[in-house]
Coordinates of N, CA and C in Angstrom, one line a residue:
L1 N -47.1 23.4 67.7 CA -48.4 24.0 67.6 C -49.5 23.1 67.4
T2 N -50.6 23.4 68.0 CA -51.9 22.6 67.8 C -52.8 23.4 67.0
F3 N -53.3 22.9 65.9 CA -54.4 23.6 65.1 C -55.5 22.7 64.9
P4 N -56.7 23.3 64.8 CA -57.8 22.4 64.6 C -57.6 21.5 63.3
H5 N -58.2 20.4 63.3 CA -58.2 19.5 62.2 C -58.9 20.2 61.0
E6 N -58.2 20.1 59.8 CA -58.8 20.6 58.6 C -59.0 19.4 57.6
D7 N -60.1 19.4 56.9 CA -60.4 18.4 56.0 C -59.5 18.4 54.8
N8 N -59.3 19.7 54.4 CA -58.3 19.9 53.3 C -57.3 20.9 53.6
Q9 N -56.1 20.5 54.1 CA -55.2 21.4 54.6 C -54.6 22.3 53.5
F10 N -54.6 21.8 52.3 CA -54.1 22.7 51.1 C -54.9 23.9 50.9
L11 N -56.2 23.9 51.4 CA -57.0 25.1 51.2 C -57.3 25.7 52.6
G12 N -56.5 25.4 53.6 CA -56.8 25.9 54.9 C -55.7 27.0 55.3
V13 N -55.6 26.9 56.6 CA -54.6 27.9 57.3 C -53.2 27.4 57.2
R14 N -52.5 27.8 56.3 CA -51.1 27.5 56.2 C -50.2 28.7 55.6
R15 N -49.0 28.6 55.8 CA -48.0 29.6 55.4 C -48.3 31.0 55.8
I16 N -48.5 32.0 54.9 CA -48.7 33.3 55.3 C -50.0 33.4 56.2
R17 N -50.9 32.6 55.9 CA -52.2 32.6 56.7 C -51.9 32.3 58.2
I18 N -50.9 31.4 58.5 CA -50.5 31.1 59.8 C -49.8 32.3 60.4
H19 N -48.9 32.9 59.7 CA -48.0 33.9 60.1 C -48.7 35.2 60.5
T20 N -49.7 35.6 59.7 CA -50.4 36.8 60.1 C -51.4 36.6 61.2
R21 N -51.8 35.4 61.3 CA -52.8 35.0 62.5 C -51.9 34.8 63.8
H22 N -50.6 34.5 63.6 CA -49.9 34.2 64.8 C -48.5 34.9 64.7
P23 N -48.6 36.3 65.0 CA -47.5 37.1 65.0 C -46.3 36.7 66.0
E24 N -46.7 35.9 67.1 CA -45.7 35.4 67.9 C -44.7 34.5 67.3
L25 N -45.2 33.9 66.1 CA -44.2 33.1 65.2 C -43.5 33.8 64.2
F26 N -44.2 34.8 63.6 CA -43.8 35.6 62.5 C -42.8 36.7 62.8
V27 N -43.0 37.4 63.9 CA -42.1 38.5 64.3 C -40.8 38.0 64.7
P28 N -40.5 37.0 65.4 CA -39.2 36.5 65.6 C -38.4 36.1 64.3
Q29 N -39.1 35.5 63.4 CA -38.5 35.3 62.1 C -38.0 36.5 61.3
L30 N -39.0 37.5 61.4 CA -38.7 38.8 60.7 C -37.5 39.6 61.3
R31 N -37.5 39.5 62.7 CA -36.5 40.1 63.4 C -35.1 39.5 63.0
A32 N -34.9 38.2 62.9 CA -33.8 37.5 62.5 C -33.4 37.9 61.1
I33 N -34.4 38.0 60.2 CA -34.0 38.3 58.8 C -33.6 39.8 58.8
Y34 N -34.2 40.6 59.4 CA -33.8 42.1 59.4 C -32.4 42.2 60.1
R35 N -32.1 41.5 61.1 CA -30.8 41.6 61.8 C -29.7 41.0 60.8
A36 N -30.0 39.9 60.2 CA -29.1 39.4 59.2 C -28.9 40.3 58.1
S37 N -29.8 41.2 57.7 CA -29.7 42.1 56.5 C -28.6 43.1 56.8
T38 N -28.3 43.4 58.0 CA -27.1 44.3 58.4 C -25.8 43.8 58.1
T39 N -25.7 42.5 57.8 CA -24.4 41.9 57.5 C -24.2 41.3 56.1
G40 N -25.2 41.4 55.2 CA -25.1 40.9 53.9 C -26.4 41.0 53.2
P41 N -26.4 40.7 51.9 CA -27.6 40.8 51.2 C -28.7 39.8 51.5
V42 N -29.9 40.3 51.9 CA -31.0 39.4 52.2 C -32.3 40.0 51.6
K43 N -33.2 39.0 51.2 CA -34.5 39.4 50.8 C -35.5 38.6 51.6
I44 N -36.7 39.2 51.7 CA -37.9 38.5 52.3 C -38.8 38.0 51.2
M45 N -39.3 36.8 51.3 CA -40.2 36.2 50.3 C -41.4 35.6 51.1
F46 N -42.6 36.2 51.0 CA -43.8 35.7 51.7 C -44.4 34.5 50.8
P47 N -44.8 33.5 51.5 CA -45.4 32.3 50.8 C -46.9 32.3 50.8
M48 N -47.6 31.7 49.8 CA -48.9 31.5 49.8 C -49.7 32.8 49.9
I49 N -49.3 33.8 49.1 CA -50.1 35.0 49.0 C -51.2 34.8 48.0
S50 N -52.4 35.2 48.4 CA -53.5 34.9 47.5 C -54.3 36.1 47.2
S51 N -53.8 37.3 47.8 CA -54.6 38.5 47.6 C -53.7 39.7 48.0
L52 N -54.1 40.9 47.6 CA -53.4 42.2 48.0 C -53.5 42.3 49.5
E53 N -54.6 41.9 50.1 CA -54.8 42.0 51.6 C -53.8 41.2 52.2
D54 N -53.5 39.9 51.8 CA -52.4 39.1 52.4 C -51.1 39.8 52.3
L55 N -50.7 40.3 51.1 CA -49.4 41.0 50.9 C -49.3 42.2 51.9
R56 N -50.4 43.0 51.9 CA -50.3 44.2 52.8 C -50.3 43.9 54.2
A57 N -51.0 42.9 54.7 CA -50.9 42.6 56.1 C -49.5 42.1 56.5
A58 N -48.9 41.3 55.6 CA -47.6 40.8 55.9 C -46.5 41.9 55.8
K59 N -46.6 42.7 54.9 CA -45.7 43.9 54.7 C -45.9 44.8 56.0
K60 N -47.1 45.1 56.4 CA -47.3 45.9 57.6 C -46.6 45.3 58.9
I61 N -46.7 44.0 59.1 CA -45.9 43.5 60.2 C -44.5 43.6 60.0
A62 N -44.0 43.3 58.8 CA -42.5 43.4 58.5 C -42.0 44.8 58.7
E63 N -42.8 45.8 58.2 CA -42.4 47.2 58.4 C -42.3 47.6 59.8
E64 N -43.3 47.1 60.6 CA -43.2 47.4 62.1 C -42.0 46.9 62.7
V65 N -41.6 45.7 62.3 CA -40.3 45.1 62.9 C -39.2 45.8 62.4
R66 N -39.1 46.1 61.1 CA -38.0 46.9 60.6 C -37.8 48.3 61.3
A67 N -38.9 48.9 61.5 CA -38.9 50.2 62.2 C -38.4 50.1 63.6
E68 N -38.8 49.1 64.2 CA -38.4 48.8 65.6 C -36.9 48.5 65.7
L69 N -36.4 47.8 64.8 CA -35.0 47.5 64.8 C -34.1 48.6 64.1
D70 N -34.8 49.7 63.5 CA -34.1 50.7 62.9 C -33.1 50.3 61.9
V71 N -33.5 49.4 61.0 CA -32.5 48.9 59.9 C -33.1 49.4 58.6
P72 N -32.2 49.4 57.6 CA -32.7 49.8 56.2 C -33.7 48.9 55.6
P73 N -34.6 49.3 54.8 CA -35.5 48.4 54.1 C -34.8 47.4 53.2
I74 N -35.4 46.3 53.0 CA -34.9 45.3 52.1 C -36.0 44.8 51.2
E75 N -35.6 44.2 50.1 CA -36.5 43.7 49.1 C -37.6 42.7 49.7
I76 N -38.8 42.9 49.4 CA -39.8 41.9 49.7 C -40.5 41.4 48.5
G77 N -40.5 40.1 48.4 CA -41.2 39.5 47.3 C -42.2 38.4 47.7
I78 N -42.9 37.8 46.8 CA -43.9 36.9 47.1 C -43.8 35.6 46.3
M79 N -44.2 34.5 46.8 CA -44.4 33.4 46.1 C -45.8 33.4 45.3
I80 N -45.7 33.1 44.1 CA -47.0 33.0 43.3 C -47.3 31.5 43.2
E81 N -48.2 31.0 44.0 CA -48.5 29.6 44.2 C -49.9 29.2 43.9
V82 N -50.8 30.2 44.0 CA -52.2 30.1 43.8 C -52.7 30.8 42.6
P83 N -53.8 30.3 41.9 CA -54.3 31.1 40.8 C -54.7 32.5 41.0
S84 N -55.2 32.8 42.1 CA -55.6 34.2 42.5 C -54.4 35.1 42.4
A85 N -53.3 34.6 43.0 CA -52.1 35.5 42.9 C -51.7 35.7 41.5
A86 N -51.7 34.6 40.8 CA -51.1 34.8 39.4 C -52.0 35.7 38.5
L87 N -53.4 35.6 38.8 CA -54.3 36.4 38.1 C -54.2 38.0 38.6
L88 N -53.7 38.2 39.7 CA -53.5 39.5 40.3 C -52.0 40.0 40.2
A89 N -51.3 39.4 39.4 CA -49.9 39.7 39.2 C -49.6 41.2 38.9
A90 N -50.3 41.7 38.1 CA -50.2 43.2 37.8 C -50.4 44.0 39.0
E91 N -51.4 43.8 39.8 CA -51.6 44.6 41.0 C -50.5 44.2 42.1
L92 N -50.3 43.0 42.2 CA -49.2 42.5 43.2 C -47.8 43.2 43.0
A93 N -47.5 43.2 41.6 CA -46.3 43.7 41.2 C -46.1 45.2 41.6
R94 N -47.1 45.9 41.9 CA -47.0 47.3 42.3 C -46.5 47.4 43.7
E95 N -46.7 46.2 44.5 CA -46.4 46.3 45.9 C -45.4 45.3 46.3
A96 N -44.9 44.4 45.4 CA -43.9 43.4 45.7 C -42.7 43.8 44.8
D97 N -41.4 43.4 45.5 CA -40.3 43.7 44.6 C -39.9 42.7 43.6
F98 N -40.4 41.4 43.9 CA -40.1 40.4 42.8 C -41.1 39.2 43.2
F99 N -41.1 38.3 42.2 CA -42.0 37.1 42.4 C -41.1 35.9 42.2
S100 N -41.6 34.8 42.9 CA -41.1 33.5 42.6 C -42.3 32.6 42.5
I101 N -42.4 32.0 41.4 CA -43.6 31.1 41.0 C -43.3 29.7 41.5
G102 N -44.2 29.2 42.4 CA -44.0 27.9 43.0 C -44.8 27.0 42.1
T103 N -44.1 26.4 41.2 CA -44.9 25.6 40.1 C -45.5 24.3 40.7
N104 N -45.0 23.8 41.7 CA -45.6 22.5 42.3 C -47.0 22.7 42.8
D105 N -47.1 23.8 43.7 CA -48.5 24.1 44.2 C -49.3 24.7 43.1
L106 N -48.8 25.6 42.3 CA -49.6 26.3 41.2 C -50.2 25.3 40.4
T107 N -49.5 24.2 40.0 CA -50.0 23.3 39.2 C -51.1 22.4 39.8
Q108 N -50.9 22.0 41.0 CA -51.9 21.2 41.6 C -53.3 22.0 41.8
Y109 N -53.1 23.4 42.1 CA -54.3 24.2 42.3 C -55.0 24.4 41.0
L110 N -54.2 24.6 39.9 CA -54.8 24.8 38.6 C -55.5 23.6 38.1
L111 N -54.9 22.5 38.2 CA -55.4 21.1 37.7 C -56.3 20.5 38.6
A112 N -56.5 21.0 39.8 CA -57.4 20.4 40.8 C -57.0 18.9 41.1
M113 N -55.7 18.7 41.2 CA -55.2 17.3 41.4 C -54.1 17.4 42.5
D114 N -54.2 16.7 43.6 CA -53.2 16.6 44.6 C -52.0 15.9 44.0
R115 N -50.9 16.6 44.1 CA -49.6 16.1 43.6 C -49.1 14.9 44.4
M116 N -49.6 14.6 45.5 CA -49.2 13.5 46.3 C -50.3 12.3 46.2
H117 N -51.3 12.4 45.5 CA -52.4 11.4 45.4 C -51.8 10.3 44.5
P118 N -52.0 9.0 45.1 CA -51.3 7.9 44.4 C -51.9 7.7 43.0
A119 N -53.1 8.0 42.8 CA -53.8 7.6 41.5 C -53.6 8.8 40.4
L120 N -53.2 10.1 41.0 CA -53.2 11.2 40.1 C -51.8 12.0 40.0
A121 N -51.0 11.6 40.8 CA -49.7 12.3 40.8 C -49.0 12.4 39.4
R122 N -49.0 11.3 38.7 CA -48.4 11.2 37.4 C -49.0 12.2 36.4
Q123 N -50.2 12.7 36.7 CA -50.9 13.6 35.8 C -50.6 15.1 36.1
V124 N -50.1 15.2 37.3 CA -49.8 16.6 37.8 C -48.6 17.2 37.0
D125 N -48.8 17.8 35.9 CA -47.7 18.1 34.9 C -47.5 19.7 35.0
G126 N -46.4 20.1 35.5 CA -46.1 21.5 35.5 C -45.8 22.2 34.1
L127 N -45.7 21.4 33.1 CA -45.6 21.8 31.7 C -47.0 21.7 30.9
H128 N -48.1 21.6 31.7 CA -49.5 21.6 31.0 C -49.6 23.0 30.5
P129 N -50.3 23.1 29.3 CA -50.5 24.3 28.7 C -51.1 25.4 29.6
V130 N -52.1 25.0 30.5 CA -52.7 26.1 31.2 C -51.7 26.6 32.3
V131 N -50.8 25.8 32.8 CA -49.8 26.2 33.7 C -48.8 27.2 33.0
L132 N -48.4 26.8 31.8 CA -47.4 27.7 31.2 C -48.1 29.0 30.7
R133 N -49.4 29.0 30.4 CA -50.1 30.2 29.9 C -50.2 31.1 31.2
L134 N -50.4 30.7 32.4 CA -50.4 31.4 33.6 C -49.1 32.0 34.0
I135 N -48.1 31.2 33.8 CA -46.6 31.7 34.1 C -46.3 32.7 33.1
D136 N -46.7 32.6 31.8 CA -46.4 33.6 30.8 C -47.1 34.9 31.2
R137 N -48.3 34.9 31.6 CA -49.1 36.0 32.1 C -48.4 36.7 33.2
V138 N -47.9 35.9 34.2 CA -47.3 36.5 35.5 C -46.1 37.3 35.0
V139 N -45.2 36.5 34.2 CA -43.9 37.2 33.7 C -44.2 38.4 32.9
R140 N -45.2 38.5 32.1 CA -45.5 39.7 31.3 C -46.0 40.8 32.3
D141 N -46.8 40.5 33.2 CA -47.3 41.5 34.1 C -46.2 42.1 35.0
A142 N -45.4 41.1 35.5 CA -44.2 41.6 36.4 C -43.2 42.4 35.5
T143 N -42.9 42.0 34.3 CA -41.9 42.7 33.4 C -42.4 44.1 33.2
A144 N -43.8 44.2 32.9 CA -44.4 45.5 32.7 C -44.2 46.5 33.8
A145 N -44.1 45.9 35.0 CA -44.0 46.6 36.2 C -42.5 46.9 36.6
G146 N -41.6 46.3 35.8 CA -40.2 46.4 36.1 C -39.7 45.4 37.2
K147 N -40.4 44.4 37.5 CA -40.1 43.3 38.4 C -39.7 42.0 37.8
W148 N -38.8 41.3 38.5 CA -38.2 40.1 37.9 C -39.0 38.9 38.5
V149 N -39.0 37.7 37.8 CA -39.7 36.6 38.2 C -38.8 35.4 38.3
G150 N -38.8 34.7 39.3 CA -38.1 33.4 39.4 C -39.1 32.3 39.4
V151 N -38.6 31.1 39.3 CA -39.4 29.8 39.4 C -38.8 28.9 40.4
C152 N -39.4 28.3 41.3 CA -39.0 27.2 42.0 C -40.0 26.1 41.9
G153 N -39.5 24.9 42.0 CA -40.5 23.8 41.8 C -39.8 22.9 40.8
G154 N -40.3 21.7 40.7 CA -39.7 20.6 39.9 C -39.5 20.9 38.5
V155 N -40.3 21.7 37.9 CA -40.2 22.1 36.4 C -38.8 22.9 36.2
A156 N -38.5 23.7 37.1 CA -37.3 24.5 36.9 C -36.1 23.7 36.9
G157 N -36.0 22.5 37.5 CA -34.8 21.7 37.6 C -34.8 20.6 36.5
E158 N -35.7 20.6 35.5 CA -35.8 19.7 34.4 C -35.4 20.4 33.2
P159 N -34.5 19.7 32.4 CA -34.0 20.4 31.2 C -35.1 21.0 30.3
R160 N -36.1 20.4 30.0 CA -37.1 20.8 29.1 C -37.9 22.0 29.8
G161 N -38.2 21.7 31.0 CA -39.0 22.9 31.7 C -38.1 24.1 31.8
A162 N -36.8 24.0 32.1 CA -35.9 25.1 32.2 C -35.8 25.9 31.1
M163 N -35.7 25.2 29.9 CA -35.8 25.9 28.6 C -36.9 26.7 28.3
I164 N -38.1 26.0 28.6 CA -39.4 26.7 28.3 C -39.6 27.9 29.2
L165 N -39.2 27.8 30.6 CA -39.3 28.9 31.5 C -38.3 30.0 31.1
A166 N -37.2 29.7 30.6 CA -36.3 30.7 30.2 C -36.9 31.5 29.0
G167 N -37.5 30.7 28.0 CA -38.1 31.2 26.9 C -39.3 32.2 27.2
L168 N -40.0 31.9 28.3 CA -41.0 32.7 28.7 C -40.6 34.0 29.4
G169 N -39.2 34.1 29.7 CA -38.8 35.3 30.4 C -38.5 35.2 31.9
V170 N -38.6 34.0 32.4 CA -38.2 33.8 33.7 C -36.8 34.1 34.0
A171 N -36.4 34.9 35.1 CA -35.0 35.4 35.2 C -34.3 34.5 36.1
E172 N -34.9 33.7 36.9 CA -34.2 32.9 37.9 C -34.8 31.5 38.0
L173 N -34.0 30.5 38.0 CA -34.5 29.1 38.2 C -33.9 28.5 39.4
S174 N -34.7 28.0 40.3 CA -34.3 27.5 41.5 C -34.4 25.9 41.4
M175 N -33.3 25.3 41.7 CA -33.3 23.8 41.5 C -32.2 23.1 42.4
S176 N -32.3 21.9 42.5 CA -31.3 21.1 43.4 C -29.9 21.3 42.8
V177 N -28.9 21.2 43.6 CA -27.5 21.4 43.2 C -27.1 20.5 42.1
P178 N -27.5 19.2 42.1 CA -26.9 18.3 41.0 C -27.4 18.7 39.6
S179 N -28.6 19.4 39.5 CA -29.2 19.7 38.2 C -28.5 21.0 37.6
I180 N -27.7 21.9 38.4 CA -27.3 23.1 38.0 C -26.3 23.0 36.8
A181 N -25.3 22.2 36.8 CA -24.4 22.2 35.7 C -25.0 21.7 34.4
S182 N -25.8 20.7 34.4 CA -26.5 20.2 33.2 C -27.4 21.4 32.6
I183 N -28.2 21.9 33.5 CA -29.2 22.9 33.0 C -28.3 24.1 32.4
K184 N -27.4 24.6 33.2 CA -26.5 25.7 32.7 C -25.9 25.5 31.4
A185 N -25.3 24.3 31.2 CA -24.7 23.9 29.9 C -25.7 23.9 28.8
Q186 N -26.9 23.4 29.0 CA -27.9 23.3 27.9 C -28.4 24.8 27.7
L187 N -28.6 25.6 28.6 CA -29.1 26.9 28.4 C -28.0 27.8 27.6
R188 N -26.9 27.6 27.9 CA -25.8 28.2 27.2 C -25.6 27.9 25.7
N189 N -26.2 26.8 25.3 CA -26.1 26.3 24.0 C -27.3 26.8 23.1
L190 N -28.2 27.6 23.7 CA -29.4 28.0 23.0 C -29.5 29.6 23.1
S191 N -30.1 30.1 22.0 CA -30.4 31.5 22.1 C -31.8 31.7 22.7
L192 N -32.1 32.9 23.1 CA -33.3 33.2 23.8 C -34.5 33.0 22.7
A193 N -34.2 33.3 21.5 CA -35.2 33.1 20.5 C -35.5 31.6 20.2
E194 N -34.5 30.7 20.4 CA -34.7 29.3 20.3 C -35.6 28.8 21.5
V195 N -35.3 29.2 22.6 CA -36.1 28.7 23.7 C -37.4 29.3 23.9

């Protein structure tokens, strides 16, 4: 694909913004997911949702594909990666089945620091109080709506981060395979009250 140059691609046309603008890319992916759903458990998770309109546009296309294939509905969740989605969690939880908080992107957007910047990367801290406060808010809003929240990103695979996230009520932690045994062992030795 050839896209026009963007001075700041992190604030430009990426992820769900590409998909809803280019259904020729999105629809084949959705068809494949819905076809796979007839043979086993599958969920859809839309990335980089920043508004109710983003979610509704993506869900509309997904529903058209599902109806065309005449398959049962499947759960549709969203990534919470931008502050606007985190602050709209209560409203988004009415229309999404689950959330996954992408701590890497959420942190860099909240702290206004590029996590790849050579001079700033060390300061991009997923355990910064403002990041944790926003995660707490998302979990509370989702829980109030009966929806579960997962976290993917570096923080979920670090022992301290995993403990804090579990304490905030995060239901699922996504991490690299080598981290699973250690994190699991540490979580098993602590009560929810302790974390």
